Each structure stands twice: as structure tokens, then as C-alpha cells.
Short mmCIF file of C-alpha atoms and ligand atoms in Angstrom, two decimals:
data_model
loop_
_atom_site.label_atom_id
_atom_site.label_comp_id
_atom_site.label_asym_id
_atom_site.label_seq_id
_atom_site.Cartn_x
_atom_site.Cartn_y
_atom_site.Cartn_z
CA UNK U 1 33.64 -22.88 26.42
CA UNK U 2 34.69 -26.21 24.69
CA UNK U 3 31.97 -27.31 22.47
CA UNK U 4 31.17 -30.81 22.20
CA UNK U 5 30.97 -32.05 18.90
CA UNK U 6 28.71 -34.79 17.64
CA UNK U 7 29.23 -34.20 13.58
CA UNK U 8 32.88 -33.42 11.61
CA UNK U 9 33.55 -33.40 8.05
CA UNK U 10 37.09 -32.89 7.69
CA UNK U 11 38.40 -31.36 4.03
CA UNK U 12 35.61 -34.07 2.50
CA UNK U 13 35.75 -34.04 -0.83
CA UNK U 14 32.37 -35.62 -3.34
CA UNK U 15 32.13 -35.94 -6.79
CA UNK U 16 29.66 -38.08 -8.95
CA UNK U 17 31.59 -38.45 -12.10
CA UNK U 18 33.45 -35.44 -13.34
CA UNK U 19 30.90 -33.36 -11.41
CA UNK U 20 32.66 -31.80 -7.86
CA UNK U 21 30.02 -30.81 -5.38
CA UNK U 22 31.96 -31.13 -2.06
CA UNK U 23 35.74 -30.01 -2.80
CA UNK U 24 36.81 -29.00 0.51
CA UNK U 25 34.51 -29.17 3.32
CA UNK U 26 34.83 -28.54 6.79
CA UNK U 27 32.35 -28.68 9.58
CA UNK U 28 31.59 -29.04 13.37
CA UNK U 29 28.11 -29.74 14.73
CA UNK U 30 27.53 -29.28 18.17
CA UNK U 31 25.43 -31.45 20.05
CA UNK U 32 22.26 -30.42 21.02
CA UNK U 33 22.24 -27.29 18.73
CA UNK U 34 19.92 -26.35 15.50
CA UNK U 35 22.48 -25.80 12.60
CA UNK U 36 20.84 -24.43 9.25
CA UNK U 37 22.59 -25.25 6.23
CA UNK U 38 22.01 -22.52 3.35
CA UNK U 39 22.95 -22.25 -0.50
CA UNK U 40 21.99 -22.14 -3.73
CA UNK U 41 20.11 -25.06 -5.20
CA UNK U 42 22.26 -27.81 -6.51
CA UNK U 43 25.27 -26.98 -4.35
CA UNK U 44 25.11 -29.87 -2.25
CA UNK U 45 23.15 -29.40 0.67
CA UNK U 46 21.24 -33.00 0.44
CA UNK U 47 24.62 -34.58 -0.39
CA UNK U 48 25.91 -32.75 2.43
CA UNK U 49 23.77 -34.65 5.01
CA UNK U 50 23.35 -38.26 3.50
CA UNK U 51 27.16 -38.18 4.55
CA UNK U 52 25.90 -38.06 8.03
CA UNK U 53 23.91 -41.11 8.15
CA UNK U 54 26.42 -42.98 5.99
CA UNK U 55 24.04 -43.20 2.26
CA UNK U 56 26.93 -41.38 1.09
CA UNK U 57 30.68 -41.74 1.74
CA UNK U 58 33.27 -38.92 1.19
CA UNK U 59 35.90 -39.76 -1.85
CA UNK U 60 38.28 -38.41 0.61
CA UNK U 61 38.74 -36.98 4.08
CA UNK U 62 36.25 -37.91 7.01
CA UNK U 63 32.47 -37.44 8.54
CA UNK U 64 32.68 -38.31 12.26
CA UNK U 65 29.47 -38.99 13.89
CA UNK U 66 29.91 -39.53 17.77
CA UNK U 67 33.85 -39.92 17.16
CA UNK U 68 32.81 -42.96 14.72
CA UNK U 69 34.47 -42.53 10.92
CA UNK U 70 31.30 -43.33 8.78
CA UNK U 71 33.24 -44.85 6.33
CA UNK U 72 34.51 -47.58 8.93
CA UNK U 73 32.11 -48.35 11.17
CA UNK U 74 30.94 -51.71 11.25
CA UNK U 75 27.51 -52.76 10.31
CA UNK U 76 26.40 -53.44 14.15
CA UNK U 77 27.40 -49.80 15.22
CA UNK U 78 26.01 -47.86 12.04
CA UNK U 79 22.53 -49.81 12.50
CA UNK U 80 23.03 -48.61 16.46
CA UNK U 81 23.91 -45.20 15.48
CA UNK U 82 20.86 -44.80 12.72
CA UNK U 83 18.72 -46.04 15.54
CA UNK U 84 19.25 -42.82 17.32
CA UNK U 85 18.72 -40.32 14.21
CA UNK U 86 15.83 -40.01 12.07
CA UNK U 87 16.10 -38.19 8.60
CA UNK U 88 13.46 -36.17 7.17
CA UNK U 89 13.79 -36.61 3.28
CA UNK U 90 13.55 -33.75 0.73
CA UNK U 91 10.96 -35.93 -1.25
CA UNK U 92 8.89 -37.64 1.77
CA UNK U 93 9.67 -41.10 0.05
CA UNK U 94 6.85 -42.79 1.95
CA UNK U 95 6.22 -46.19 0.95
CA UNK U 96 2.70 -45.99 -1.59
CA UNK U 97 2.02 -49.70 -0.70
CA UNK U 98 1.47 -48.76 3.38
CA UNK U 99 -0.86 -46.24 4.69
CA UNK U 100 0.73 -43.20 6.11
CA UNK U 101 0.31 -44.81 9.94
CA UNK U 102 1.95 -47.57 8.89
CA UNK U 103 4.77 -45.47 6.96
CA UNK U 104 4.68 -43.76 10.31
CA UNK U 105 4.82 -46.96 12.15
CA UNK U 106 7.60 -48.83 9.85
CA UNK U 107 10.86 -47.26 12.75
CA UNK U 108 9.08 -48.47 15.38
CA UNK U 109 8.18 -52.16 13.76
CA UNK U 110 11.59 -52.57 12.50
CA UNK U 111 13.77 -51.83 15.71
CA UNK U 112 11.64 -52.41 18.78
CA UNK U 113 9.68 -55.21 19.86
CA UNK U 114 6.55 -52.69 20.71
CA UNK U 115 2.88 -54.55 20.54
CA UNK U 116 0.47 -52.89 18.29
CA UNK U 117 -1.86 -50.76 20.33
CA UNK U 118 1.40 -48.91 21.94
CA UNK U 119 2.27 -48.63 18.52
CA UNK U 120 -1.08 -46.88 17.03
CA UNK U 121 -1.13 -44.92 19.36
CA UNK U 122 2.88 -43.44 19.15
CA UNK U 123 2.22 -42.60 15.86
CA UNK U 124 -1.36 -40.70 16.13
CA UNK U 125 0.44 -38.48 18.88
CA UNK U 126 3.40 -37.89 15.85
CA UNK U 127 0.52 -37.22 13.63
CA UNK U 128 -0.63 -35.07 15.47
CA UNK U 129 2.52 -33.00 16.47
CA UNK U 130 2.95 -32.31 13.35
CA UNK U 131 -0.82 -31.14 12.35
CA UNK U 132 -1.91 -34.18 10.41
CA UNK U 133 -4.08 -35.92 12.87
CA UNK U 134 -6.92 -37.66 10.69
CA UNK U 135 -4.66 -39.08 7.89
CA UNK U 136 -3.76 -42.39 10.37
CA UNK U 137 -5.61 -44.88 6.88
CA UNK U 138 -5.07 -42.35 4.27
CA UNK U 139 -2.76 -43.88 1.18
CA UNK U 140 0.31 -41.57 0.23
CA UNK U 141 -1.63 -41.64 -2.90
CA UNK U 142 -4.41 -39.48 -1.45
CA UNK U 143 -1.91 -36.73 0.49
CA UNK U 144 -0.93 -33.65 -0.55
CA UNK U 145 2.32 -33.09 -1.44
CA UNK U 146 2.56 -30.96 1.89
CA UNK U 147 0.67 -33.85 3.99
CA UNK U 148 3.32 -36.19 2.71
CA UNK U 149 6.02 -34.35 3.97
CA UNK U 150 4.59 -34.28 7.36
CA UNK U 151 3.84 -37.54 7.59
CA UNK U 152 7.64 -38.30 6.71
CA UNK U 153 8.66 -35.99 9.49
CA UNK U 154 6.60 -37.67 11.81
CA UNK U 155 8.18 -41.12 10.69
CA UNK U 156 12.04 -39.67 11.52
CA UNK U 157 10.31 -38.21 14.56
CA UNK U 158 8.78 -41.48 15.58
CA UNK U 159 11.60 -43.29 17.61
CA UNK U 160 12.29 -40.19 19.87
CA UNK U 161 16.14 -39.26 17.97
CA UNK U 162 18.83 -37.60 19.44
CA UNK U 163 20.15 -36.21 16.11
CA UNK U 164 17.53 -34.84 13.19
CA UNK U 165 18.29 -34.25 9.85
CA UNK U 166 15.73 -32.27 8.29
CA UNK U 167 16.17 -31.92 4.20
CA UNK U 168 13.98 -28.55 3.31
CA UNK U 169 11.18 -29.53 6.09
CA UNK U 170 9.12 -26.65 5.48
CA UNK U 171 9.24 -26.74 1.65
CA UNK U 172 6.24 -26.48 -0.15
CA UNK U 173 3.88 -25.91 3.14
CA UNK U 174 1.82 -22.41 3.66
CA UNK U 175 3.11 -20.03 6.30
CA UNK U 176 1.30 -21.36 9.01
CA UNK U 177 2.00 -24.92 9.04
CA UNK U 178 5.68 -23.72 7.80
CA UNK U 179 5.92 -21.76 11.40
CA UNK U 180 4.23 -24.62 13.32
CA UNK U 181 6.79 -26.77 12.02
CA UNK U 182 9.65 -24.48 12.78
CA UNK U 183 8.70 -23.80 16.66
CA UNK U 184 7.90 -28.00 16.63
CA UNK U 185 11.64 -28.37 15.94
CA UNK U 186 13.02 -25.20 18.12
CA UNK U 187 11.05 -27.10 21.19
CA UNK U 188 13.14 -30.46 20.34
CA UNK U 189 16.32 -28.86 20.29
CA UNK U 190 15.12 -26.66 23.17
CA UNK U 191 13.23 -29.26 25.47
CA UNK U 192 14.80 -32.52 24.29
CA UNK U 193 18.27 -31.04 22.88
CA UNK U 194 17.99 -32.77 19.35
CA UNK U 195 21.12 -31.89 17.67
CA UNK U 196 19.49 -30.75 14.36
CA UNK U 197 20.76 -30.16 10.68
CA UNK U 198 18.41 -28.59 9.22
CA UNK U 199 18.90 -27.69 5.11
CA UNK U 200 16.47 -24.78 4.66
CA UNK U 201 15.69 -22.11 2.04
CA UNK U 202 13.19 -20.29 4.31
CA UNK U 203 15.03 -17.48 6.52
CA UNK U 204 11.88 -17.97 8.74
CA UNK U 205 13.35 -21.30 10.04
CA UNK U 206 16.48 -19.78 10.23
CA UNK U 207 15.15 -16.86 12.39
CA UNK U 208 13.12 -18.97 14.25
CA UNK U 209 14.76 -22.14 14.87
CA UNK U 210 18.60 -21.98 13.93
CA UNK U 211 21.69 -20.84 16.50
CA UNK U 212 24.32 -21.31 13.88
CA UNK U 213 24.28 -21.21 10.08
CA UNK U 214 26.11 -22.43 7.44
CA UNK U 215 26.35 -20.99 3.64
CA UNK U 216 27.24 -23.96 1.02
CA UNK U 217 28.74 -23.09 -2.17
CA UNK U 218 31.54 -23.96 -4.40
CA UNK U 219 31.65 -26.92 -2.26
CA UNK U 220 32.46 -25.62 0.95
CA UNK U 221 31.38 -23.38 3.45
CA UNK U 222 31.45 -19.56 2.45
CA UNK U 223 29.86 -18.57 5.47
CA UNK U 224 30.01 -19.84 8.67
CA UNK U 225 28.30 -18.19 11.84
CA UNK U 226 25.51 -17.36 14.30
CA UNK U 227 21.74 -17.04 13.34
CA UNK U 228 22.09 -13.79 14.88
CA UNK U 229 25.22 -12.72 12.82
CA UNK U 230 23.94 -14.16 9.66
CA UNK U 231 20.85 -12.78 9.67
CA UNK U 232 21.95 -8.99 10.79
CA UNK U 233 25.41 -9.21 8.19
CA UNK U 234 26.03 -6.30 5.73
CA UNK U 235 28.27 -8.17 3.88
CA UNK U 236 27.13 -7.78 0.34
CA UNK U 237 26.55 -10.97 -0.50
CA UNK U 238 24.83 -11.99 2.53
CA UNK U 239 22.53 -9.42 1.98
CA UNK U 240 21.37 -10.53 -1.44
CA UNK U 241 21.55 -13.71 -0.53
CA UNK U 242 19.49 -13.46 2.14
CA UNK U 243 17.14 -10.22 -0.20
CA UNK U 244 16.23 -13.04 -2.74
CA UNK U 245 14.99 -15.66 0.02
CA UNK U 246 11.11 -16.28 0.67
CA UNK U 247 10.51 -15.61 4.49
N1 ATP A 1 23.47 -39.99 -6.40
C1 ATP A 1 23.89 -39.02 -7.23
N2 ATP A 1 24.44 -39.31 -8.42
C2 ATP A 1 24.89 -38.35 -9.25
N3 ATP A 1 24.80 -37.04 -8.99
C3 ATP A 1 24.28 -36.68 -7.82
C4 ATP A 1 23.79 -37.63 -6.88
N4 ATP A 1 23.31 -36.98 -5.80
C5 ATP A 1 23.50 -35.68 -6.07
N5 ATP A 1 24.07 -35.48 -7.26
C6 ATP A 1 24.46 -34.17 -7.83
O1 ATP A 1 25.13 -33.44 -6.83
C7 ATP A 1 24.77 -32.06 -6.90
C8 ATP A 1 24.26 -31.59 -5.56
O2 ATP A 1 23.01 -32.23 -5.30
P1 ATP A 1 22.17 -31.97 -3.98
O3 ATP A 1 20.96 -32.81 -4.10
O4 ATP A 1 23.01 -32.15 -2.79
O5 ATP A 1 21.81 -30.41 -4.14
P2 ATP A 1 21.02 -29.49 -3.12
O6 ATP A 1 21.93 -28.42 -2.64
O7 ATP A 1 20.37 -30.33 -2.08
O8 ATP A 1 19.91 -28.81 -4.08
P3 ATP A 1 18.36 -28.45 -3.83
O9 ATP A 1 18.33 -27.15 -3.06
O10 ATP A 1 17.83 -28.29 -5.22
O11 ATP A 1 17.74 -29.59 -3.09
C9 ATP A 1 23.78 -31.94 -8.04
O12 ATP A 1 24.48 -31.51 -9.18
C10 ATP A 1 23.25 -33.33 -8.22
O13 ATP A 1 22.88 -33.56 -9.54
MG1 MG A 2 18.47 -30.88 -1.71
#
């Protein structure tokens, strides 16, 4: 079958200084699917996805997102094209001045013309989806480092996206939340078919959540593959990889 494909990097190539971190890659993304991005830290995996909602630009060759070139699109289409992702950052960069409702809140006030009580109550449903219901007045400054991050999934879950890019989304949480996390995003791709890009550490997500996978290093993929094949591989370095990973 002919996959339809929503993301392409074509032999994109990223350095900051003298420093290479993307020196060759290539990459489909299907729409509708969960794609896990592996690899060591500090290979590139954050770098990899800012490219897809245009904080980053390749030095050279392309990232197509829905056939646009990201480093041509005018203003008018990229601020149409955000409007359908959200972006769950590796750091939950909330804003400390705003409670986390409002944080929560901020997609919604900025891009629809939505009165207030529809609005509280949007975001206490995302609070609560993602298991932090009573934090609505809460300051960033009084979260967890774990309740922070789900508060800034909730806020890139907020305006209903087509396309999610989660940066390490179950970093730092216990086991539990971790797994209620991972089935909340297997039931978007599943029920809602969010295409997902999902940078993970944790070969629970990937088990749980991922149909293909992707293994970053050296700048471009090493590894390229089904969840299935990935995670059942006896190539040698797939299985230490894979050995030294937290479930
Ligand atoms: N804006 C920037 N300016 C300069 N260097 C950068 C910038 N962003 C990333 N880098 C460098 O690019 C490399 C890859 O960074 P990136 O954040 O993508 O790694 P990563 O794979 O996400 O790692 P981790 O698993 O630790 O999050 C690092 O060496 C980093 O220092
Ligand atoms: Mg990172």
C-alpha cells in the first residue's frame, strides 16, 4: 500500500557552529501513525523535531510538512499549519507568570475567539486526561517537575491537533502515570489518528504506543523499522541498545 506522508526530511543536514548533529537525514512520517524516535542523548532527537514546526531550519536539504517546504512557507500558512500541531516540550516551558489553567488556556486564547466558561472548562477536561485535575490555580512554581510536564502536554493537547510532537513525554514521571500517558497517546493516534513523533527513552512507550521506530545517531537514522521488528531484533547493537534502556 502507498503510504501517505505528512513529514519528509530529505538528506537535511544541522550544525550549530562547527558542531554536526544532523549530517544526512532522511525520513517519512506517515499520517496518522505513532513514530518513536530513539538514540543516545545529545544526538539530536529535539533538534530533530523543532525542524517540524519550523523553530529550526535545515542548513541544507528539506522538511516537508503537508507537501509545504518549512523553510518557504509564508507566515500566513506556517501560523495555519502550527494551528493544527501542538508540541510537547522536553522542559514543559510553562509560562511562571500564568497559572497552569491559564498556561493550559494560552492555544485556545490566542487562535480562537472561544468565551471564557467554554474555555475553563476545555482545559479542566485536558487536565484531567492527563491525571492532573486539581492543579486548574496552581503556579508552575508550586508543580512538580512531573506535574509540569503534564500540564504542558495538556496545553499542546488543548486545540484538538492533528500532528503531536511529544519531546520525552514520559520523562521523569513514575510507572504509572508514565503508562497512563502512553495508552492516552496510543488512543489519539488510535481513535483520533494523531500523526505522532514521539522522542522517547522509555521502551515502554515504544512497546505500547509506537508502530514504527527510528534509531538517531551520527546524525542520521541507523535504524529504521517496525515497533515489532525493533523491539524483537538480534542485531547486536539493538540489543544493547535496547538492554541499557529503563522500561
Ligand atoms: N540552539 C542550539 N544552539 C547550539 N547548539 C544546539 C542548539 N540546539 C541543540 N544544540 C546541540 O545539538 C546537539 C543535539 O541536541 P538535542 O537537544 O537535539 O539532543 P537530544 O538528542 O534531544 O538529547 P537529549 O536526549 O539529552 O534530550 C547537542 O550537542 C546540543 O548541544
Ligand atoms: Mg532532547
Amino acid at each position: 500500500m502507498k503510504q501517505d506522508v505528512i513529514i519528509r526530511y530529505q538528506s537535511v543536514r544541522k550544525s550549530f557552529g562547527s558542531k554536526v548533529v544532523l549530517e544526512d537525514l532522511d525520513l517519512e512520517v506517515y499520517r496518522g501513525e505513532a513514530f518513536c524516535i530513539m538514540g543516545p542523548s545529545g544526538c539530536g532527537k529535539s533538534v530533530t523535531i523543532r525542524h517540524i514546526i519550523g523553530l529550526l531550519k535545515p542548513d541544507s536539504g528539506r522538511v516537508e510538512v503537508e507537501g509545504h517546504d518549512m523553510s518557504k512557507i509564508p507566515p500566513a500558512d506556517l501560523r495555519a499549519l502550527r494551528s493544527r500541531m501542538g508540541y510537547v516540550f522536553q522542559e514543559a516551558a510553562l509560562l511562571n507568570s500564568l497559572s497552569a489553567g491559564e498556561n493550559v488556556a494560552l492555544p485556545l486564547r490566542e487562535t480562537t475567539g472561544m468565551g471564557d466558561g467554554e474555555i475553563r472548562e476545555k482545559v479542566h477536561a485536558k487536565l484531567a486526561l492527563v491525571k492532573v485535575p486539581d492543579v486548574f490555580d496552581k503556579m508552575p512554581s508550586e508543580l512538580s517537575g512531573g506535574m509540569k510536564k503534564r500540564v504542558g502536554l495538556a496545553r499542546a493537547l488543548i486545540t484538538d491537533p492533528e500532528i503531536v510532537l511529544y519531546d520525552e513525554p514520559t520523562a521523569g514521571l513514575d510507572p504509572e502515570i508514565s503508562a497512563s500517558i502512553n495508552e492516552l497517546m496510543r488512543e489519539l493516534a488510535t481513535e483520533l489518528h494523531v500523526t505522532s513523533v514521539i522522542v522517547t527513552h522509555h521502551v515502554g512507550t515504544v512497546r505500547t504506543v509506537a508502530d514504527r521506530v527510528g534509531l538517531l545517531d551520527d546524525g542520521k537514522l541507523n535504524y529504521l523499522g517496525t515497533a515489532d521488528s525493533f523491539l524483537h531484533s538480534s542485531e547486536p547493537r539493538l540489543v544493547r541498545f535496547l538492554g541499557a534502556k529503563p522500561d
